[in-house]
Coordinates of C-alpha atoms in Angstrom, one line a residue:
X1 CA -79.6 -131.7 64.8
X2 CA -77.2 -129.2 66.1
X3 CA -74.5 -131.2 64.5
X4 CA -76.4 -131.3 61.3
X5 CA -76.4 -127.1 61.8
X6 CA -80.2 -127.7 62.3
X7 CA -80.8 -125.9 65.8
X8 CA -79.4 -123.0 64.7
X9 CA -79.3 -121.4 61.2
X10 CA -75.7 -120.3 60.8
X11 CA -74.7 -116.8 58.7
X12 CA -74.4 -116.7 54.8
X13 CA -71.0 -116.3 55.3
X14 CA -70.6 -119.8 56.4
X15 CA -72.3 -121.3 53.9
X16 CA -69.2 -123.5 52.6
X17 CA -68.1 -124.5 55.9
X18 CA -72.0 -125.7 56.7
X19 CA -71.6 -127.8 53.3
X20 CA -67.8 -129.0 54.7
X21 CA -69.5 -130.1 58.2
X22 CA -72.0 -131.9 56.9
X23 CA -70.3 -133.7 54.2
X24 CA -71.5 -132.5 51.0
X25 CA -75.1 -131.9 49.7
X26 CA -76.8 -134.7 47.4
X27 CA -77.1 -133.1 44.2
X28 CA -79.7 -134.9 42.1
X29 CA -81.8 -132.5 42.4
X30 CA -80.6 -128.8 42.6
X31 CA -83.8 -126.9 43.9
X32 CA -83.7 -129.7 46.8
X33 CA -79.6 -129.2 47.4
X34 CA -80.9 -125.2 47.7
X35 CA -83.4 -125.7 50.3
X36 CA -81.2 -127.8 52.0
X37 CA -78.7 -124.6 52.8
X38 CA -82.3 -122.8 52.9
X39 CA -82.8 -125.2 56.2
X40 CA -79.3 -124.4 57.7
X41 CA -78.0 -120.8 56.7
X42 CA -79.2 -117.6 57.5
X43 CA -79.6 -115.0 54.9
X44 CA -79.3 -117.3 51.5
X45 CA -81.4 -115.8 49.1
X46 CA -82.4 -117.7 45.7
X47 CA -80.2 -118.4 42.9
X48 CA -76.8 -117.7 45.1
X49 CA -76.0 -121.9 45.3
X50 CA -76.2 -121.4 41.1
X51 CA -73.9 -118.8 41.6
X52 CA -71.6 -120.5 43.9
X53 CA -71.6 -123.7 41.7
X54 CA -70.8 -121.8 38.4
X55 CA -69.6 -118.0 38.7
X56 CA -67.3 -118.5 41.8
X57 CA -66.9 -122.0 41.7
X58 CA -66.3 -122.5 45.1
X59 CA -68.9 -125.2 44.8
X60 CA -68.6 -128.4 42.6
X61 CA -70.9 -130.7 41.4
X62 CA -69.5 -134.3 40.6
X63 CA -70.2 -137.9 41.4
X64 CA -69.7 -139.1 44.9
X65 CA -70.5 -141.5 48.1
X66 CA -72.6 -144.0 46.4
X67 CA -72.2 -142.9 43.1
X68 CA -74.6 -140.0 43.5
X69 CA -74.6 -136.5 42.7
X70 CA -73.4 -134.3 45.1
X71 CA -72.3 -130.9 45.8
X72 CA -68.9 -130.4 47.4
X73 CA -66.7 -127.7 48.5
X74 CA -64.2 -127.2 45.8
X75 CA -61.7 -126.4 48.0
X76 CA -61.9 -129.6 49.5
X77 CA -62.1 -131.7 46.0
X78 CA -59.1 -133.5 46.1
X79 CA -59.9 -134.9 49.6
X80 CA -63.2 -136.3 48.5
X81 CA -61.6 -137.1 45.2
X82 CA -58.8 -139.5 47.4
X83 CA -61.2 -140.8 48.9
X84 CA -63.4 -142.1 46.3
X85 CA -59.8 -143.0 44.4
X86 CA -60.8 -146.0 47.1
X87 CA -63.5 -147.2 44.5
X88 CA -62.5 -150.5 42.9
X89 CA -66.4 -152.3 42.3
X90 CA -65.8 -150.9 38.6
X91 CA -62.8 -153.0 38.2
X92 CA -64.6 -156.2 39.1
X93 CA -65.5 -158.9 36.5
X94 CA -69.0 -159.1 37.4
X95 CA -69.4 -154.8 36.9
X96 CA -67.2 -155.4 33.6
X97 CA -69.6 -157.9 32.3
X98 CA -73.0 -156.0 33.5
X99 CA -71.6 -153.2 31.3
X100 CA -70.3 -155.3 28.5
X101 CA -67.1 -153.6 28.7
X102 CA -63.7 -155.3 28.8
X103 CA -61.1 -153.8 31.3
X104 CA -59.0 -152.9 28.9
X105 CA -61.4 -150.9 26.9
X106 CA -62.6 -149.0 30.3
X107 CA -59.0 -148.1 31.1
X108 CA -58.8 -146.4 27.7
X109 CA -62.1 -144.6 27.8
X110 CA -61.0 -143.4 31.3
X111 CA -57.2 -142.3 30.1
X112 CA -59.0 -140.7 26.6
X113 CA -61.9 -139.1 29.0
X114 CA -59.2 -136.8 30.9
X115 CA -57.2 -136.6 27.9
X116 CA -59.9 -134.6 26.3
X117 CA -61.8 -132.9 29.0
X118 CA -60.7 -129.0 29.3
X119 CA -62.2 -125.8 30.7
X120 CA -64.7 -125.9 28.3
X121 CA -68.2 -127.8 28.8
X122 CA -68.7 -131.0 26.4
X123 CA -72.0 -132.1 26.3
X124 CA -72.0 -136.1 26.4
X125 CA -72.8 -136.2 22.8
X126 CA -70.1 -134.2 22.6
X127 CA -67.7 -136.0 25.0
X128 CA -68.3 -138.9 23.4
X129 CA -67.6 -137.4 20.0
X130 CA -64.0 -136.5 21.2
X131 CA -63.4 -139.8 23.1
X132 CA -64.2 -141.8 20.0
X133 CA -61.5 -139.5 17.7
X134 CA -59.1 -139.5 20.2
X135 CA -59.4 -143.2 21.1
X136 CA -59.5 -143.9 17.8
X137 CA -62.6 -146.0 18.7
X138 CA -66.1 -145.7 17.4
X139 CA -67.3 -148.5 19.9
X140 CA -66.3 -146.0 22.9
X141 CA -68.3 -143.3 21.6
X142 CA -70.8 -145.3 21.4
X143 CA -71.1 -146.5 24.9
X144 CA -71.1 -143.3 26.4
X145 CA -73.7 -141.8 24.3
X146 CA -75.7 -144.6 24.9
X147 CA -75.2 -144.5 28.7
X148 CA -76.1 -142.3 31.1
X149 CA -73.4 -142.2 34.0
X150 CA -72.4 -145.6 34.4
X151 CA -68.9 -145.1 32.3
X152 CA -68.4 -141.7 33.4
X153 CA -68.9 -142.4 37.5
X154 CA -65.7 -144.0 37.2
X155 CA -64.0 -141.2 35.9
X156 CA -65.3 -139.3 38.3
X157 CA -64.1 -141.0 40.8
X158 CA -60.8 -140.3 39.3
X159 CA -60.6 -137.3 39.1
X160 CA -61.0 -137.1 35.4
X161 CA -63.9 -134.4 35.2
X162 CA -66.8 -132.8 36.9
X163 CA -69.7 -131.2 35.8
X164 CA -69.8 -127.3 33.8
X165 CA -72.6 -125.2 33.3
X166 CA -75.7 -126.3 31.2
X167 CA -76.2 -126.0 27.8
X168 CA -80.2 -125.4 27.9
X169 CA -81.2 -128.8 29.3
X170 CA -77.9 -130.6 28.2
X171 CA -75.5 -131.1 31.3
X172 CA -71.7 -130.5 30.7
X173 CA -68.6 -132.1 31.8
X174 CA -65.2 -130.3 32.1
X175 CA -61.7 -130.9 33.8
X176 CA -61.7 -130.4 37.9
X177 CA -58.3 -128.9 37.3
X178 CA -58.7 -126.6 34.4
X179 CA -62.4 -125.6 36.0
X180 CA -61.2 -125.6 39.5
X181 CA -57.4 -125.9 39.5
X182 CA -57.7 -129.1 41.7
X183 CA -55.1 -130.1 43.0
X184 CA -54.0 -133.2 44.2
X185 CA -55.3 -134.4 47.5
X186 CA -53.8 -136.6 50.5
X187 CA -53.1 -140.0 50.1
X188 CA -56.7 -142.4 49.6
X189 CA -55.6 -143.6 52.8
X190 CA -55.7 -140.0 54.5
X191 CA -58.4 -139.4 52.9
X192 CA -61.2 -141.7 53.9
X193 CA -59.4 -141.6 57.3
X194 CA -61.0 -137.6 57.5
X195 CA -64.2 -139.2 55.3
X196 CA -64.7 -141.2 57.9
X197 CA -64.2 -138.4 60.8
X198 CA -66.5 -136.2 58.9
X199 CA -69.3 -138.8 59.1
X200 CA -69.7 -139.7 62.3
X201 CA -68.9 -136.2 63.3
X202 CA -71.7 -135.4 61.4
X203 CA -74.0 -138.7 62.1
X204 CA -72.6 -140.5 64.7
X205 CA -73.2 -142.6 67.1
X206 CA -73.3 -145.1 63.6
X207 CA -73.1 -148.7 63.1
X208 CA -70.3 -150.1 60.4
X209 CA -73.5 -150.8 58.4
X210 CA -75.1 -147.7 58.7
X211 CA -71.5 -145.9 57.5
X212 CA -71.6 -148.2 54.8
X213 CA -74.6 -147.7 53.3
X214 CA -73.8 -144.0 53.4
X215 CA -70.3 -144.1 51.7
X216 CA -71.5 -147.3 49.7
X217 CA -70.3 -149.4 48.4
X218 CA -68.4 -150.7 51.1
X219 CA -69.7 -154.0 52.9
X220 CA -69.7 -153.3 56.5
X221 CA -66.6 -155.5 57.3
X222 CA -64.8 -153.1 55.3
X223 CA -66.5 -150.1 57.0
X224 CA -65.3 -151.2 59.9
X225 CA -61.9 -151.5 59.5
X226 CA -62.6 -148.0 58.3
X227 CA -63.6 -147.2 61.8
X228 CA -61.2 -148.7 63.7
X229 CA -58.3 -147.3 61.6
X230 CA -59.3 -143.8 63.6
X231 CA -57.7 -145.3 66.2
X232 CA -58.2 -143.5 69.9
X233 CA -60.2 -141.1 67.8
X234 CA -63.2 -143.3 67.6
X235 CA -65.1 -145.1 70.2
X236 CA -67.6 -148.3 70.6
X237 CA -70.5 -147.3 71.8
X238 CA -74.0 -149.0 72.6
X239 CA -77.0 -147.4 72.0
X240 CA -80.0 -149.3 73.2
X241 CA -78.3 -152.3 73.7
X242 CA -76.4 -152.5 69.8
X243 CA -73.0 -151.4 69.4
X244 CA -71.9 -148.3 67.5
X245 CA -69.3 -145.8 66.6
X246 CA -68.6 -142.4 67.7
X247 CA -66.1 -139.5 67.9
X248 CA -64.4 -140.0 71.5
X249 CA -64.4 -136.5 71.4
X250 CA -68.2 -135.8 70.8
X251 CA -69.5 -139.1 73.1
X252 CA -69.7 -136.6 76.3
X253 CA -71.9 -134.1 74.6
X254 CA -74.1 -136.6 73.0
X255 CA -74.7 -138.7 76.1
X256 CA -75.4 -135.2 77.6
X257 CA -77.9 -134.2 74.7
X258 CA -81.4 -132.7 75.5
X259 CA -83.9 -131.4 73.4
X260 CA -84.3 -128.4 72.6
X261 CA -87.6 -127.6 70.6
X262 CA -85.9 -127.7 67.5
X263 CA -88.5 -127.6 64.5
X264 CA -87.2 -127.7 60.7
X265 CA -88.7 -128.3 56.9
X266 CA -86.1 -130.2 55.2
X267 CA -86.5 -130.7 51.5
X268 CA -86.1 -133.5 49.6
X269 CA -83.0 -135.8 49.5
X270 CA -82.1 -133.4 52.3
X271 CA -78.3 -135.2 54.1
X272 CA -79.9 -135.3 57.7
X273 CA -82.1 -137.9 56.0
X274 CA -80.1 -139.6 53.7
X275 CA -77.1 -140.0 56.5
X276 CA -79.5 -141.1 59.7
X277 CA -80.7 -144.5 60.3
X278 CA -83.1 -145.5 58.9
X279 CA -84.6 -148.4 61.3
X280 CA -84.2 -146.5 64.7
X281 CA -87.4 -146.1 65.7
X282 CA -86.1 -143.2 67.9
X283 CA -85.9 -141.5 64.9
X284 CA -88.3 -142.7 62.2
X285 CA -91.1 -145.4 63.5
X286 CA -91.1 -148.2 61.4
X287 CA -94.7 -147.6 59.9
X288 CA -93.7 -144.8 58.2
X289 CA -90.2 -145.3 56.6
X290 CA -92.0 -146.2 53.4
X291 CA -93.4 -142.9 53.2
X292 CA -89.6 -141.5 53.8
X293 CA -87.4 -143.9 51.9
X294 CA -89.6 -144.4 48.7
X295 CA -88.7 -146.4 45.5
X296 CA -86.0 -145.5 43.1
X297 CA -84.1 -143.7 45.9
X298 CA -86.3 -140.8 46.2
X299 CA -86.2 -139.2 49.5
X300 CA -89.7 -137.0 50.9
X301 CA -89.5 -133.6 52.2
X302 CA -89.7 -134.2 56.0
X303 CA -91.1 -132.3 59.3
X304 CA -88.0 -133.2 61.8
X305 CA -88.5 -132.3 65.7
X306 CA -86.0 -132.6 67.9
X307 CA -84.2 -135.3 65.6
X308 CA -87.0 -137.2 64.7
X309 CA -89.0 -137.4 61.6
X310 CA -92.5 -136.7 62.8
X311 CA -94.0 -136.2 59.2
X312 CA -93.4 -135.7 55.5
X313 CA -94.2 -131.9 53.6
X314 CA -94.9 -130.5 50.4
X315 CA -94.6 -127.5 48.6
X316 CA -95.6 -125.7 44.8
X317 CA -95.1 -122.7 43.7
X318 CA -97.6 -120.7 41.2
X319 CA -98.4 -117.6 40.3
X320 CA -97.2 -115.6 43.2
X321 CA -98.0 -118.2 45.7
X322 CA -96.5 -120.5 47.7
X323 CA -98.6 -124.0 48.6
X324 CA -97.3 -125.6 51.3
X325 CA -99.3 -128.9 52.9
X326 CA -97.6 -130.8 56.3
X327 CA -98.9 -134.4 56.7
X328 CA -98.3 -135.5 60.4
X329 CA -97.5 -139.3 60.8
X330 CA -100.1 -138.6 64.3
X331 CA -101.1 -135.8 66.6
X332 CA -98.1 -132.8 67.2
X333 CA -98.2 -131.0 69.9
X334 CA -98.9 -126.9 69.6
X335 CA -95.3 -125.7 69.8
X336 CA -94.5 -128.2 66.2
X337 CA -97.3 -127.0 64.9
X338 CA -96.2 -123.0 65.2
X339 CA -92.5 -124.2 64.5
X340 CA -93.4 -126.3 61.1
X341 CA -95.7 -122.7 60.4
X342 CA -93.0 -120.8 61.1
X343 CA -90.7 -122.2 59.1
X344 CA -93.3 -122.1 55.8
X345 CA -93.6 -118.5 56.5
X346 CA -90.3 -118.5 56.2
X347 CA -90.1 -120.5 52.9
X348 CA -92.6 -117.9 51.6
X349 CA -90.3 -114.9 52.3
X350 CA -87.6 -116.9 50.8
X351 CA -89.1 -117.4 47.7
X352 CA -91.0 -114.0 47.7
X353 CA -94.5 -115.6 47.6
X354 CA -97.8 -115.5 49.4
X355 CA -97.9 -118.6 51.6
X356 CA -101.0 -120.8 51.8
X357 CA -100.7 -123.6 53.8
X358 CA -102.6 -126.6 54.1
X359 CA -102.2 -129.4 56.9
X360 CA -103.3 -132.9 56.3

């Protein structure tokens, strides 16, 4: 937790480096990616992610690890950009074929995709518009109207565009270097070199697998050789009795860990979820991961103590008023119970509401 900036909250004017540490928040949902700076920084007050992501731009929203939304610093875009420059699954014939698209017509949807893409927001109906006259190809078009983001992941990943500002409920896409002036980054090599040292400085100890699934979609054997390409940097560890990967550097302080009463509401999709394992029962008993780790990659709200999930929250606004009902996986001691109330109370003067809160 302390790692995760989760002990402490840390000032506003930190806000990008928190983001930095932690590697990125998952963007799928922004009122989630809000609380989940809400959880970490002192001081935020609603509306200033919003403000970061499209009046001073210093955040960017794109696709990333996994081929998820995610929020990034956009200072650091052309590090997470090398990285993902990694990505090759979208090359394979078996992706080529799911997508019924030939490789030859992908590379020239991705070459006409950042030929295109400016300062100014396209809608997809819009981007696909200007791919098909540029392309000269109706059949391109087509596809990416028709899809949602399987055609324009890759280009992500590219570095081809990023997402704008809405247009009412349409989403945008523009150029990361006339939006951002992006720059180039480090070599891919460099790059998921530092990925990898921001993850399990962030998460570690970590098995290969667990580093996979996170960065995806890496099997572990190439995870691995991830790993050990930090040379001297990165140590095996074992943590009850299965091997795992930390920062040499951080191995002292974890084996020297203690608690430390640490109580916190994290929202949905929240990266201390997403990024921990998920079958250490030090963390999350095995009974209840289905209430954590739900279908179609949807991630609860969670009551986290000391580093482990002890329950799953929620939370509705109306009128004024701020509903907020904590559902214990057992019995929580008193000190939880004020630090999970303490931290609604604080949710309520984020939001500006009367709190009512329910436990179940």
């Amino acid at each position: 937790m302390e790692r995760q900036q989760l002990v402490s909250r840390r000032p506003r004017e930190e806000l990008l480096g928190v983001v930095a540490t932690i590697g990125g928040l998952h963007g799928q949902v922004l009122s989630s990616a809000e609380l989940a700076v809400w959880a970490r920084v002192e001081g935020l007050q609603p509306g200033e992610l919003d403000a970061e992501l499209w009046q001073h731009r210093s955040l960017v929203k794109t696709w990333a690890m996994r081929g998820t939304l995610h929020l990034l610093p956009a200072s650091e875009y052309g590090l997470w950009q090398a990285a993902l420059d990694t990505y090759d699954h979208y090359l394979k014939g078996a992706w080529l074929r799911g997508f019924k698209i030939t490789r030859e017509e992908l590379d020239l949807l991705l070459d006409t995709v950042r030929e295109v893409l400016g300062g100014e927001g396209l809608t997809r109906d819009e981007l696909a518009e200007a791919v098909a006259a540029a392309a000269g190809a109706p059949a391109l078009g087509e596809k990416l109207a028709d899809s949602w983001g399987a055609y324009l992941k890759p280009a992500s990943f590219r570095g081809s565009l990023c997402f704008g500002p809405n247009q009412g409920r349409n989403v945008t896409f523009v150029s990361p270097g006339a939006w951002l002036g992006a720059t180039a980054g480090p070599s891919p090599e460099e790059a998921i070199a530092e990925v990898t040292r921001r993850y399990l400085g962030a998460y570690g100890p970590a098995t290969a697998a667990e580093y996979s699934r996170w960065w995806g979609p890496r099997r572990p054997a190439q995870a691995t050789r991830y790993l050990r390409a930090l040379g001297e940097e990165a140590v095996e560890v074992e943590v009850e009795g299965e091997p795992h990967w930390a920062l040499r550097e951080q191995v002292a302080d974890i084996a020297s860990a203690e608690r430390r009463g640490a109580v916190r509401l994290l929202p949905a999709f929240d990266p201390n979820v997403i990024g921990s394992a998920r079958d250490v029962p030090a963390i999350l008993a095995p009974e209840h991961k289905a209430r954590v780790h739900r279908p179609q990659g949807w991630i609860s709200p969670v009551l986290l103590v000391d580093g482990r999930i002890e329950g799953v929250w929620l939370h509705k606004r109306a009128g004024g008023a701020l509903s907020v009902r904590i559902e214990p996986f057992g019995e929580v001691a008193s000190w939880v119970r004020d630090g999970a109330e303490g931290e609604a109370e604080r949710l309520a003067g984020f939001f500006g509401d009367e709190l009512a809160l329910e436990w179940g």
